[in-house]
Every structure is written in structure tokens, then in C-alpha cells.
Coordinates of C-alpha atoms (C1' of nucleotides) in Angstrom, one line a residue:
Chain X
M72 CA 254.8 26.8 -59.5
S73 CA 257.0 25.0 -61.9
K74 CA 260.1 27.0 -62.6
G75 CA 261.3 25.5 -65.9
L76 CA 259.4 25.3 -69.1
P77 CA 258.0 22.1 -70.6
D78 CA 260.6 20.2 -72.6
R79 CA 260.5 21.6 -76.1
S80 CA 261.4 18.3 -77.8
N81 CA 258.7 16.5 -75.9
D82 CA 255.8 18.9 -75.8
F83 CA 256.4 21.8 -78.1
S84 CA 252.9 23.1 -77.9
A85 CA 252.8 23.2 -74.1
W86 CA 256.2 25.0 -74.3
Y87 CA 254.7 27.6 -76.7
T88 CA 251.7 28.2 -74.6
Q89 CA 253.8 28.8 -71.5
V90 CA 256.2 31.1 -73.2
V91 CA 253.4 33.3 -74.4
N92 CA 252.0 33.4 -71.0
R93 CA 255.1 33.7 -68.9
A94 CA 256.8 36.2 -71.1
G95 CA 253.8 38.4 -70.7
L96 CA 252.9 38.6 -74.4
A97 CA 249.2 37.8 -74.5
D98 CA 246.3 36.3 -72.7
H99 CA 243.0 34.7 -73.7
G100 CA 240.0 37.1 -74.1
P101 CA 236.6 36.3 -72.7
V102 CA 235.1 35.3 -76.0
K103 CA 236.3 31.9 -77.4
G104 CA 239.3 32.3 -79.7
T105 CA 240.0 35.9 -78.9
M106 CA 243.3 37.3 -77.8
V107 CA 244.4 40.1 -75.5
I108 CA 247.8 41.4 -76.6
K109 CA 249.5 42.6 -73.4
P110 CA 251.7 45.6 -73.4
Y111 CA 255.0 43.7 -73.9
G112 CA 253.5 41.8 -76.8
Y113 CA 252.0 44.9 -78.2
Q114 CA 255.2 46.8 -78.1
L115 CA 256.7 44.0 -80.2
W116 CA 253.9 44.4 -82.7
E117 CA 254.4 48.1 -82.8
N118 CA 258.0 47.7 -83.6
I119 CA 257.3 45.2 -86.4
R120 CA 254.5 47.6 -87.7
D121 CA 256.8 50.6 -87.6
V122 CA 259.5 48.8 -89.6
F123 CA 257.1 47.6 -92.3
D124 CA 255.1 50.9 -92.4
K125 CA 258.3 52.7 -93.2
M126 CA 259.1 50.2 -95.9
I127 CA 255.8 50.6 -97.7
K128 CA 255.8 54.4 -97.4
E129 CA 259.2 54.5 -98.9
T130 CA 257.8 52.6 -101.9
G131 CA 255.0 55.0 -102.5
H132 CA 252.2 53.4 -100.5
V133 CA 249.8 55.3 -98.2
N134 CA 247.6 54.3 -95.3
A135 CA 243.9 54.6 -95.1
Y136 CA 241.1 53.0 -93.1
F137 CA 238.1 51.1 -94.4
P138 CA 235.1 50.0 -92.3
L139 CA 234.9 46.9 -90.2
F140 CA 231.3 46.2 -91.5
I141 CA 230.6 44.8 -94.9
P142 CA 227.2 44.4 -96.5
K143 CA 226.4 40.7 -96.9
S144 CA 225.6 41.2 -100.5
F145 CA 229.2 42.1 -101.2
L146 CA 230.3 38.6 -100.5
A147 CA 228.0 37.2 -103.2
K148 CA 229.7 39.3 -105.8
E149 CA 232.8 37.2 -106.0
A150 CA 231.9 33.6 -105.6
E151 CA 235.4 32.2 -105.5
H152 CA 236.7 34.5 -102.9
V153 CA 233.6 33.9 -100.8
E154 CA 234.3 30.2 -100.6
G155 CA 237.4 30.8 -98.7
F156 CA 235.8 32.7 -95.9
A157 CA 232.1 32.1 -95.9
K158 CA 232.5 29.3 -93.3
E159 CA 234.1 31.6 -90.8
C160 CA 232.3 34.9 -90.9
A161 CA 230.8 36.7 -87.9
V162 CA 227.5 38.1 -88.9
V163 CA 225.6 41.1 -87.4
T164 CA 221.9 40.5 -87.5
H165 CA 220.5 42.9 -84.9
T166 CA 221.2 46.4 -83.6
R167 CA 219.8 46.5 -80.2
L168 CA 219.5 44.8 -76.8
K169 CA 216.7 45.2 -74.4
S170 CA 216.1 44.2 -70.8
D171 CA 213.9 41.2 -70.2
P172 CA 212.3 40.7 -66.8
E173 CA 213.2 37.0 -66.9
K174 CA 216.3 36.6 -69.0
G175 CA 218.1 39.9 -68.2
I176 CA 219.5 41.4 -71.3
V177 CA 218.2 39.9 -74.6
V178 CA 218.5 40.7 -78.3
D179 CA 215.6 42.9 -79.3
P180 CA 213.8 41.0 -82.1
E181 CA 212.4 44.3 -83.3
S182 CA 215.8 45.4 -84.3
E183 CA 216.6 42.8 -86.9
L184 CA 218.5 44.1 -89.8
E185 CA 217.0 44.0 -93.3
E186 CA 220.4 43.1 -94.7
E187 CA 222.8 41.3 -92.4
I188 CA 226.3 42.8 -92.0
I189 CA 229.5 40.8 -92.1
V190 CA 232.5 41.6 -89.9
R191 CA 235.4 41.8 -92.4
P192 CA 237.4 38.6 -92.7
T193 CA 239.5 40.6 -95.2
S194 CA 238.7 43.9 -96.9
E195 CA 238.9 43.3 -100.7
T196 CA 235.2 43.8 -101.2
V197 CA 234.7 47.0 -99.3
I198 CA 237.8 48.5 -100.7
W199 CA 236.9 47.6 -104.3
S200 CA 233.4 49.0 -103.9
M201 CA 235.1 52.3 -103.1
Y202 CA 237.8 52.0 -105.8
K203 CA 234.9 51.8 -108.3
K204 CA 234.0 55.4 -107.2
W205 CA 237.6 56.6 -107.2
I206 CA 239.0 55.2 -110.4
Q207 CA 238.0 56.8 -113.7
S208 CA 241.0 57.2 -115.8
Y209 CA 244.5 55.8 -116.2
R210 CA 245.5 59.0 -114.4
D211 CA 244.0 57.7 -111.2
L212 CA 246.3 54.7 -111.3
P213 CA 248.0 53.2 -109.6
V214 CA 246.2 53.2 -106.3
L215 CA 248.6 52.0 -103.6
I216 CA 246.7 51.8 -100.3
N217 CA 247.4 49.9 -97.2
Q218 CA 245.5 49.6 -94.0
W219 CA 246.4 48.5 -90.5
A220 CA 243.4 46.8 -89.1
N221 CA 241.8 44.0 -87.2
V222 CA 239.9 41.2 -89.0
V223 CA 237.7 38.4 -87.8
R224 CA 237.7 34.8 -88.9
W225 CA 235.6 32.5 -86.8
E226 CA 238.2 29.8 -86.3
M227 CA 237.4 26.5 -84.6
R228 CA 240.8 25.7 -83.2
T229 CA 242.7 28.7 -82.0
R230 CA 246.2 29.4 -80.6
L231 CA 247.4 32.7 -79.4
F232 CA 249.1 34.6 -82.2
L233 CA 249.1 31.7 -84.6
R234 CA 245.4 31.5 -85.1
T235 CA 242.8 33.6 -83.3
S236 CA 239.3 34.6 -84.1
E237 CA 240.3 38.3 -84.3
F238 CA 243.8 39.4 -85.2
L239 CA 245.7 42.5 -86.2
W240 CA 247.4 42.8 -89.6
Q241 CA 248.1 45.1 -92.5
E242 CA 246.4 44.6 -95.8
G243 CA 247.6 46.3 -98.9
H244 CA 245.2 46.7 -101.8
T245 CA 246.5 48.1 -105.0
A246 CA 245.0 48.9 -108.4
H247 CA 247.0 49.0 -111.6
A248 CA 246.6 49.8 -115.3
T249 CA 248.4 46.7 -116.5
S250 CA 248.8 43.1 -115.6
E251 CA 252.6 43.5 -115.7
E252 CA 252.5 46.3 -113.2
A253 CA 250.3 44.3 -110.8
E254 CA 252.6 41.3 -111.0
K255 CA 255.6 43.6 -110.3
E256 CA 253.8 45.0 -107.3
T257 CA 253.0 41.6 -106.0
L258 CA 256.6 40.5 -106.2
D259 CA 258.0 43.8 -104.9
I260 CA 255.9 43.4 -101.8
L261 CA 257.0 39.9 -101.3
E262 CA 260.6 41.1 -101.4
L263 CA 259.7 43.6 -98.6
Y264 CA 258.2 40.7 -96.6
R265 CA 261.4 38.8 -97.1
Q266 CA 263.4 41.7 -95.8
L267 CA 261.1 42.2 -92.9
A268 CA 261.3 38.5 -91.9
E269 CA 265.0 38.0 -92.5
D270 CA 266.6 41.4 -91.7
Y271 CA 264.5 42.4 -88.8
L272 CA 262.8 39.3 -87.3
A273 CA 265.9 37.2 -88.1
I274 CA 263.6 34.5 -89.6
P275 CA 265.0 32.9 -92.7
V276 CA 262.2 32.4 -95.3
I277 CA 261.6 30.6 -98.6
T278 CA 260.0 32.8 -101.2
G279 CA 257.9 31.2 -103.8
L280 CA 254.5 30.6 -105.4
K281 CA 251.6 28.8 -103.8
T282 CA 250.0 25.9 -105.7
D283 CA 246.4 26.4 -106.8
S284 CA 245.0 24.5 -103.9
E285 CA 246.9 26.6 -101.4
K286 CA 246.4 30.0 -103.0
F287 CA 244.0 32.7 -101.8
A288 CA 240.6 31.8 -103.3
G289 CA 240.2 35.2 -105.1
A290 CA 243.7 35.3 -106.5
E291 CA 245.2 34.4 -109.8
R292 CA 248.5 33.7 -108.1
T293 CA 249.6 33.8 -104.4
Y294 CA 253.2 34.3 -103.5
C295 CA 254.4 33.6 -100.0
I296 CA 257.2 33.6 -97.5
E297 CA 257.5 30.3 -95.6
A298 CA 259.5 29.6 -92.5
M299 CA 260.6 26.6 -90.5
M300 CA 259.6 26.6 -86.8
G301 CA 261.6 25.1 -84.0
D302 CA 259.6 21.9 -84.2
K303 CA 260.4 21.6 -87.9
R304 CA 257.0 22.4 -89.1
A305 CA 256.3 25.1 -91.6
L306 CA 254.6 28.4 -91.0
Q307 CA 253.2 30.7 -93.7
A308 CA 254.5 34.1 -92.5
G309 CA 253.1 36.4 -95.2
T310 CA 251.3 36.3 -98.5
S311 CA 251.1 38.6 -101.6
H312 CA 248.4 38.0 -104.1
N313 CA 248.1 38.9 -107.7
L314 CA 244.3 39.2 -108.0
G315 CA 244.2 39.7 -111.7
Q316 CA 241.0 41.4 -112.8
N317 CA 238.8 39.3 -110.5
F318 CA 237.7 42.0 -108.2
A319 CA 237.5 44.6 -110.9
K320 CA 235.0 42.3 -112.6
A321 CA 233.1 41.7 -109.5
F322 CA 232.8 45.3 -108.6
D323 CA 232.9 46.6 -112.2
V324 CA 235.9 48.8 -111.8
T325 CA 237.1 50.0 -115.1
F326 CA 239.3 52.9 -116.3
Q327 CA 239.8 54.9 -119.4
T328 CA 243.2 54.3 -121.1
Q329 CA 245.3 56.9 -122.7
D330 CA 243.9 56.0 -126.1
N331 CA 240.4 56.3 -124.8
K332 CA 239.5 52.6 -124.3
E333 CA 237.7 51.2 -121.3
E334 CA 239.5 48.4 -119.5
L335 CA 239.2 46.5 -116.2
V336 CA 241.7 47.4 -113.5
W337 CA 244.3 45.0 -112.3
A338 CA 244.6 44.3 -108.6
T339 CA 246.9 43.0 -105.8
S340 CA 246.5 42.4 -102.1
W341 CA 249.0 41.4 -99.5
G342 CA 249.2 40.9 -95.7
V343 CA 251.2 40.0 -92.7
S344 CA 249.6 39.6 -89.3
T345 CA 250.3 39.3 -85.6
R346 CA 251.1 35.7 -86.5
L347 CA 254.6 37.0 -87.1
I348 CA 254.9 37.2 -83.3
G349 CA 254.1 33.5 -83.1
A350 CA 256.8 33.0 -85.8
I351 CA 259.4 34.8 -83.7
I352 CA 258.6 32.7 -80.6
L353 CA 258.5 29.4 -82.5
T354 CA 261.7 30.2 -84.4
H355 CA 264.0 31.6 -81.8
G356 CA 262.6 30.4 -78.4
D357 CA 264.7 28.1 -76.3
D358 CA 264.7 26.2 -73.0
K359 CA 264.8 29.5 -71.1
G360 CA 262.0 31.1 -73.0
L361 CA 261.8 33.8 -75.6
R362 CA 264.7 35.2 -77.6
L363 CA 264.0 38.5 -79.4
P364 CA 265.9 39.9 -82.3
P365 CA 267.4 43.2 -81.0
K366 CA 266.0 45.2 -84.0
I367 CA 262.5 44.7 -82.8
A368 CA 262.9 43.9 -79.1
P369 CA 260.8 46.2 -76.9
I370 CA 263.7 46.2 -74.5
Q371 CA 267.2 45.6 -75.9
L372 CA 269.1 46.0 -72.7
V373 CA 267.9 45.3 -69.2
I374 CA 269.9 46.6 -66.2
I375 CA 269.9 44.5 -63.1
P376 CA 271.2 46.5 -60.1
I377 CA 272.7 44.5 -57.3
T378 CA 272.6 46.2 -53.9
K379 CA 272.6 45.5 -50.2
S380 CA 271.8 48.6 -48.3
E381 CA 269.9 51.8 -49.0
D382 CA 273.2 53.6 -49.2
Q383 CA 274.3 51.3 -52.0
V384 CA 271.1 52.0 -53.9
N385 CA 271.8 55.7 -54.0
E386 CA 275.4 55.2 -54.8
L387 CA 274.4 52.8 -57.7
K388 CA 271.8 55.2 -59.0
A389 CA 274.4 57.9 -59.2
Y390 CA 276.8 55.6 -60.8
L391 CA 274.3 54.5 -63.4
E392 CA 272.9 57.9 -64.3
P393 CA 275.5 59.0 -66.8
I394 CA 275.8 55.6 -68.3
T395 CA 272.1 55.2 -69.0
K396 CA 271.7 58.8 -70.1
N397 CA 274.3 58.2 -72.8
L398 CA 272.7 54.9 -73.9
K399 CA 269.2 56.3 -74.0
E400 CA 270.3 59.3 -76.1
S401 CA 271.9 56.9 -78.5
G402 CA 268.6 55.1 -79.0
I403 CA 269.2 52.0 -77.0
R404 CA 265.8 50.7 -75.7
M405 CA 266.5 49.9 -72.1
H406 CA 264.9 49.1 -68.8
E407 CA 266.3 49.2 -65.2
D408 CA 264.7 46.5 -63.0
W409 CA 264.6 48.0 -59.4
T410 CA 262.0 45.6 -58.2
N411 CA 262.7 43.8 -54.9
N412 CA 263.2 40.4 -56.4
S413 CA 266.5 38.6 -56.1
P414 CA 269.0 39.0 -58.9
G415 CA 268.7 35.3 -59.8
F416 CA 265.0 35.7 -60.2
K417 CA 265.4 38.7 -62.4
F418 CA 268.0 37.0 -64.6
N419 CA 265.5 34.2 -65.3
E420 CA 262.6 36.5 -65.7
W421 CA 264.3 38.7 -68.4
E422 CA 265.6 35.7 -70.1
M423 CA 262.0 34.4 -70.3
K424 CA 261.0 37.7 -71.9
G425 CA 263.8 37.4 -74.4
V426 CA 265.7 40.6 -73.8
P427 CA 268.9 40.3 -75.9
L428 CA 271.4 41.9 -73.5
R429 CA 271.6 42.1 -69.7
M430 CA 273.8 44.5 -67.7
E431 CA 274.6 43.7 -64.1
V432 CA 275.9 46.4 -61.9
G433 CA 276.8 46.0 -58.3
P434 CA 279.1 47.3 -55.6
R435 CA 282.1 45.4 -57.0
D436 CA 281.6 47.1 -60.4
V437 CA 281.3 50.5 -58.8
K438 CA 284.6 49.9 -57.1
E439 CA 286.3 48.8 -60.3
Q440 CA 284.4 51.4 -62.5
K441 CA 283.0 48.6 -64.6
V442 CA 279.8 47.0 -65.7
V443 CA 279.0 43.3 -66.5
L444 CA 277.3 42.4 -69.8
V445 CA 275.7 39.1 -70.5
K446 CA 274.1 38.0 -73.8
R447 CA 270.8 36.3 -73.7
D448 CA 272.5 33.2 -75.1
G449 CA 275.8 33.0 -73.4
K450 CA 276.7 32.3 -69.8
E451 CA 279.8 34.3 -70.2
K452 CA 280.0 37.5 -68.2
L453 CA 281.8 40.3 -70.1
F454 CA 283.4 42.8 -67.8
M455 CA 283.6 46.2 -69.4
S456 CA 284.9 49.6 -68.3
K457 CA 282.0 51.8 -67.7
N458 CA 283.3 54.4 -70.1
N459 CA 282.6 54.0 -73.8
I460 CA 280.3 51.0 -73.4
L461 CA 278.0 52.3 -76.2
D462 CA 280.1 50.8 -79.0
P463 CA 280.5 47.3 -77.5
I464 CA 276.8 47.3 -76.7
Q465 CA 275.8 48.2 -80.3
K466 CA 278.2 45.6 -81.6
L467 CA 276.8 42.9 -79.2
L468 CA 273.3 43.7 -80.3
K469 CA 274.3 43.5 -83.9
D470 CA 276.0 40.1 -83.3
I471 CA 273.0 38.8 -81.5
Q472 CA 270.8 39.8 -84.4
S473 CA 272.9 38.0 -86.9
D474 CA 273.5 35.0 -84.7
L475 CA 269.8 34.5 -84.4
F476 CA 269.4 34.5 -88.1
D477 CA 272.4 32.2 -88.8
R478 CA 271.3 29.7 -86.2
A479 CA 267.7 29.6 -87.6
R480 CA 269.0 29.3 -91.1
D481 CA 271.4 26.5 -90.2
F482 CA 268.5 24.7 -88.4
R483 CA 266.3 25.0 -91.4
D484 CA 268.9 23.9 -93.8
S485 CA 270.0 20.9 -91.8
N486 CA 266.3 19.9 -91.6
T487 CA 265.6 20.3 -95.3
H488 CA 266.1 17.1 -97.2
R489 CA 266.2 15.8 -100.7
V490 CA 264.8 12.3 -101.0
K491 CA 265.2 9.4 -103.5
D492 CA 261.7 7.9 -103.3
Y493 CA 258.3 8.1 -101.7
N494 CA 259.2 5.8 -98.8
E495 CA 262.0 8.1 -97.8
F496 CA 259.7 11.0 -98.3
K497 CA 257.3 9.6 -95.8
S498 CA 259.9 8.8 -93.2
V499 CA 261.4 12.3 -93.5
I500 CA 258.0 13.9 -93.2
S501 CA 257.1 11.8 -90.2
R502 CA 260.3 12.8 -88.4
G503 CA 259.6 16.5 -89.3
G504 CA 261.3 18.9 -91.7
F505 CA 261.1 20.2 -95.2
V506 CA 261.4 18.0 -98.3
R507 CA 262.4 19.4 -101.6
C508 CA 261.4 17.2 -104.4
G509 CA 259.8 16.9 -107.8
W510 CA 256.0 17.2 -108.4
N511 CA 254.1 16.5 -111.6
G512 CA 252.0 19.6 -111.1
N513 CA 248.8 17.6 -110.6
P514 CA 246.5 18.7 -107.8
E515 CA 245.4 15.2 -107.3
T516 CA 248.9 14.1 -106.5
E517 CA 249.1 16.9 -104.0
A518 CA 245.9 15.8 -102.4
S519 CA 246.9 12.2 -102.2
I520 CA 250.2 13.1 -100.5
K521 CA 248.3 15.3 -98.1
E522 CA 245.9 12.6 -97.3
E523 CA 248.6 10.0 -96.6
T524 CA 251.2 12.1 -94.8
K525 CA 249.5 15.4 -93.8
A526 CA 252.3 17.2 -95.6
T527 CA 251.3 20.0 -98.0
I528 CA 253.2 21.8 -100.7
R529 CA 254.3 24.9 -98.9
C530 CA 255.4 26.6 -102.1
I531 CA 257.1 26.3 -105.5
P532 CA 260.3 28.1 -104.5
F533 CA 261.7 30.8 -106.9
N534 CA 265.0 29.0 -107.0
E535 CA 263.4 25.7 -108.1
E536 CA 265.4 23.4 -110.4
P537 CA 262.9 20.9 -111.8
K538 CA 265.1 19.8 -114.6
G539 CA 265.9 16.1 -114.3
L540 CA 263.7 15.6 -111.3
S541 CA 260.8 13.1 -111.3
C542 CA 257.6 13.4 -109.3
I543 CA 258.1 11.9 -105.9
F544 CA 254.6 10.3 -105.9
S545 CA 254.0 9.3 -109.5
G546 CA 257.5 9.0 -110.8
E547 CA 256.5 11.0 -113.9
E548 CA 258.7 13.8 -115.1
A549 CA 258.6 16.7 -112.6
K550 CA 256.9 19.9 -113.6
H551 CA 258.1 21.7 -110.5
E552 CA 260.5 21.3 -107.7
V553 CA 258.5 22.0 -104.5
V554 CA 258.8 22.2 -100.8
F555 CA 256.7 19.8 -98.8
A556 CA 256.2 20.0 -95.0
K557 CA 253.6 19.7 -92.3
A558 CA 252.3 23.1 -91.6
Y559 CA 250.8 25.1 -88.8
Chain Q
rC130 C1' 229.1 19.3 -85.4
rG131 C1' 231.0 14.1 -83.3
rG132 C1' 234.2 12.0 -78.9
rA133 C1' 236.4 13.0 -73.8
rG134 C1' 236.8 16.1 -69.6
rC135 C1' 236.3 20.3 -66.3
rG136 C1' 233.6 24.5 -63.6
rU137 C1' 235.6 25.7 -55.6
rG138 C1' 239.9 33.0 -53.6
rG139 C1' 244.1 35.8 -59.3
rC140 C1' 246.3 30.7 -61.1
rG141 C1' 246.6 25.3 -60.1
rC142 C1' 244.0 21.9 -57.3
rA143 C1' 241.9 18.9 -52.8
rG144 C1' 237.1 18.3 -50.5
rC145 C1' 231.9 15.5 -53.2
rC146 C1' 231.1 8.4 -53.1
rC147 C1' 229.6 8.8 -47.1
rG148 C1' 225.4 16.1 -46.5
rG149 C1' 227.2 19.2 -40.6
rU150 C1' 232.3 25.8 -39.1
rA151 C1' 235.5 25.9 -47.0
rG152 C1' 241.1 24.0 -47.2
rC153 C1' 246.2 23.4 -49.7
rG154 C1' 250.3 25.2 -53.0
rC155 C1' 251.7 29.3 -55.8
rA156 C1' 250.6 34.5 -56.5
rC157 C1' 249.2 39.0 -53.6
rC158 C1' 249.9 42.8 -49.2
rA159 C1' 253.0 44.4 -44.7
rC160 C1' 257.5 44.2 -41.9
rA161 C1' 262.4 42.4 -41.3
rA162 C1' 266.6 40.2 -42.9
rU163 C1' 268.8 38.6 -47.7
rG164 C1' 270.8 40.2 -52.5
rG165 C1' 276.7 38.5 -58.5
rG166 C1' 271.7 32.5 -61.2
rG167 C1' 264.6 31.2 -59.4
rU168 C1' 266.3 34.0 -51.0
rU169 C1' 264.1 33.4 -46.1
rG170 C1' 261.1 34.3 -41.8
rU171 C1' 256.8 36.3 -39.4
rG172 C1' 252.1 38.3 -39.9
rG173 C1' 247.9 39.4 -43.2
rG174 C1' 243.8 40.1 -47.0
rG175 C1' 240.8 37.7 -50.4
rG176 C1' 235.9 32.6 -52.2
rU177 C1' 227.1 33.9 -52.4
rC178 C1' 231.8 26.5 -54.3
rG179 C1' 229.4 28.3 -62.8
rC180 C1' 223.9 29.5 -62.8
rA181 C1' 218.6 28.2 -61.6
rG182 C1' 215.3 25.1 -59.3
rG183 C1' 214.4 20.9 -55.9
rU184 C1' 215.2 17.3 -51.5
rU185 C1' 216.7 18.2 -46.3
rC186 C1' 216.8 20.8 -39.7
rA187 C1' 221.3 21.5 -42.8
rA188 C1' 223.8 21.2 -49.7
rA189 C1' 230.4 22.6 -52.6
rU190 C1' 228.6 17.6 -51.5
rC191 C1' 222.3 14.3 -53.3
rC192 C1' 218.5 15.1 -57.6
rU193 C1' 216.8 17.9 -62.1
rG194 C1' 217.7 21.5 -65.6
rU195 C1' 220.8 25.1 -67.8
rC196 C1' 225.2 27.9 -69.2
rG197 C1' 230.2 28.2 -70.1
rC198 C1' 235.1 26.5 -71.0
rU199 C1' 239.3 23.2 -72.2
rC200 C1' 241.3 19.0 -75.0
rC201 C1' 240.9 15.5 -79.5
rG202 C1' 238.9 14.8 -85.0
rA203 C1' 236.8 17.7 -90.8
rC204 C1' 238.8 24.2 -92.3
rC205 C1' 242.4 28.4 -92.2
rA206 C1' 246.9 34.1 -92.2

RNA sequence: CGGAGCGUGGCGCAGCCCGGUAGCGCACCACAAUGGGGUUGUGGGGGUCGCAGGUUCAAAUCCUGUCGCUCCGACCA
């Protein structure tokens, strides 16, 4: 078995695949692009979920659950939105199997459904069919519902976490009395996404608006957070849509205003998915494997005991007991590795799994009443007195969290370029990285550039400064300053 | 859907041309030693060779059919 990982600069995607596998995050399911999220990967997801769940509850949202199955007729109600997903829907057509003497188990043709059922690719339609029942008056608004669920999109090319046929996500679906309120909600959520990405996942993101060609089909406007991965490609990490009155129209959801008029409801929807785990791997991973931000790492501190004899094992356990008790009580997520592997093996293994901090404890430390701490990054061994190690550990975790963010931000910034002309644009794009430049606002320009370079407009950043810029493609006066990149 | 390739213990492969007792590495299990950067030794378990037919005394190997998967091109959080 090869011990090292494939060279990241040479074969980034082979590196990614192996990290996912060897860190024990996920595996392929038996049906084509499906994914089994293994316990270690799932704990990571749970931690992300818990952080965001808390955020949205603090801002007045509540969780609910809507069905996996959607009547096919619902997708006809909103033509634009359908276009986005129709090509990748799983459809239920029958309800029974039966045994066949020749072929084993077959679909029972007798059980064909009158109306086929769609497995949700996203839940706008089911949810708005219910909102129609629930919303009568302005007093019923706003509705601020979120659900944690799985969705299915029958993708052709899949990669674990980044694009799978079924994935886990949260989808928020809100209903409001005014356009302004819906817009505010859309932006407030985007800000929560930014915080989730930057403050917890340590992934620096650009916030901005999608162009029409990149926006969600059913939306008026799509806002997003975009991040740069370790191979300098862009990854859309979360989206927040202002749906205007599109779904209210499709499902005829109206409400009575204070002055007794009937009006259509305003809507938003927003989501982040298990793709965030892919983003963490691609942003922070290095030659030794995964690196996890302490705030969401399933294990923040791994303890590697080093022993020779049985006697030493008992001595060490007694030595560790008060130390670990204190750390556990203080909320440090930790794990002691008592497996029979050699210490060197364990070091590599836990580095592969991205655990931020390692503690080594052996006979020498017992004698000196110390422990050894090593950061996932550094080779440096920090010798600490066994008493009062909580503070230094908390400080180290904090440092690791901010180091990860700083490093990723520096990497992104040093690979974000401003270019003089289209030739320079093309050469930067081919080398990889973000280009900030002017755009004339024309979708055809965008399409031409995509055609020639494979780069797309990732977003129109909120901090754009189009004044004085000219369009990189046409030379015309720029309508927007945009971020171009090749994307996942 | 178009192009290429692959199905043989859990994983990665060899064997197939030229039919004749299923093999290797890793992983796994047991015991012993080792243990501060991927540790050794000894012993051991596990495969109807994708599936279905056919040829043959004999099929992983030859023939026919079938199913599945992976990789590369048009879509997507």
C-alpha cells in the first residue's frame, strides 16, 4: 500500500479521492453516484449542522419536515424552476415488486401509478403547496421555516461530497408580506452563511450576486458565497435566493393585507449542503491529509500513549485519568488511541484524519510530570507541565483555527488577479485563480468567455467598484466588476 | 447518450494468447517481541474467477449473450 498521498500539485483530484477515503469520511454507495457518509464524516456534518441550526433558531427560524415525494404535476406549475431540475429527477412510476419465475424480482406492471411521483430535487413546490393552506392574512407572515433533509439530483458525473446523486442539506423557505422584507431575509441568511464559512469552517468567502445565467432558475436574484479551493478553482459553498412572487404565483399563495387587500406573498429560499465538507477538504487539506478547523472537528485532541510493558499501560492510564477528566469536563472533544499500532503509525493516521492537536504521553513524561503537544501543522513538540494544560490547549486550538483561516485567505488573495487585457485574462485563467475585472453586463459576453476559457462569472461581489473599469472582453464601459474563475 | 477500459478473497492486481490442483501484495485473525514519526517474526482464515448459456474428458482461460462499474466529453449545490 502506498503510504503517501498523490502529489497535490500534480493530481489534485486523485489526492482528494484518497483523502476522503483514507480519512474515513465517506464511501461509494451501491447505486451509481450515491454516497455513504461514514461516522467520522457524519460527525463533521453534525457539527456543521449544529452550528448553523443554532444560528437560524436565534434569528427566529423553526425546523419542520416536508415529504420526499412530490406529485409530478407540481413541477409543471413553475416552468422556469422546472428547467433547472427536470433533467435530473428520479421518478417513481410503480409501487410494487413481484417475483418472477424466470427473472427473479421484477416490477409489477399492475402497480403502475396514475400520476408519477418525483423524488424532491429541492422542496419549493411541496412547501408552497402547503403555504397556500397556511397563509391567509398578514398576521400569518412571515413564515420562517427550515428543513434538514436529503434531496436527489440524478447527476451524471459525481464526486463524493462535491456532487452526488443524493446529498444532505438544509433548505430554508420563507414567506413575507413585502419585497423589502424578503430581500432583507435573503441577505441576512447570506451573512449567516458567511459567518458559518469563515468563523467556523475557516473558509474565506466572497459574498455577492449571481449573474442571470448562474442564478437559480426560479429566483429573481441569487446571492452566494464563493470560495477558492487548494487548486485555485472556485466552489460555490452556499446560495440564498430571493424568489420574488414566482412561487406565490405558481401556487396561488395570497394574503390579506392590513387594509384588506389581497396580495401575493414574497418568498426566499436558501441552502447549504454536505458539499461544505468537500470545501473543507479542498481548502485546508495538505500533503499529509485532512486539516480540520478545531471548532467543527469531531476530535480536537488525540492522545497517543506510548508504552512498553503492561505495567506502563496501567501507570499511564492512572497518569492520564485526571488530565483527560479535566479536559473532557471543559468540553474538549478528545480521543485516546490505545490500539496496538506503533506510535509513528498513529501520528500519520491522525494527521490524515485532520485532528488539530495531538498529545503524546510516555514514560519520560510521566517521570517529568509533563505531556507533549504537537499541532497538526508543526513538527515542533511542545513540552508542558501536566498541570493546567487546559488553557494552553484552548489557546492552541484557537490559534489553529485562525491560522487555517489566515492561510486560506492569503492563498486566495495571492491567487486573485486584476488583469489589463483579455490575453492576460486568458493566461491567468489557464494557470488557475480568480480574476477580478470589468464586465459589460451582457450575457453573451459571459457565454463567449465561458466558451473560450471555461471560466464563469462566480459572482458580482458586494464590494465591486466598476467605476472606471472597462469590459475585459468587449472593451466597453464596465457595468459591473465581477469575479471570474473555473469552478467545480 | 458518444469514446475508452475493467469485472478473479475486503482492496489492488497477476494468471487468460497456449484449457489441466486458483496465486501475489496489502488488509484481516492469533501469538511473541517491538513501541517518542508509517516495527518485526512465526502461524492462520477467507475466492461457485460478474451472471447465463455453449464447446470439451476438463473452462478463470475458448465461443455466444447479458448485467454492472470506472474513466473521458454536453448539465449542476
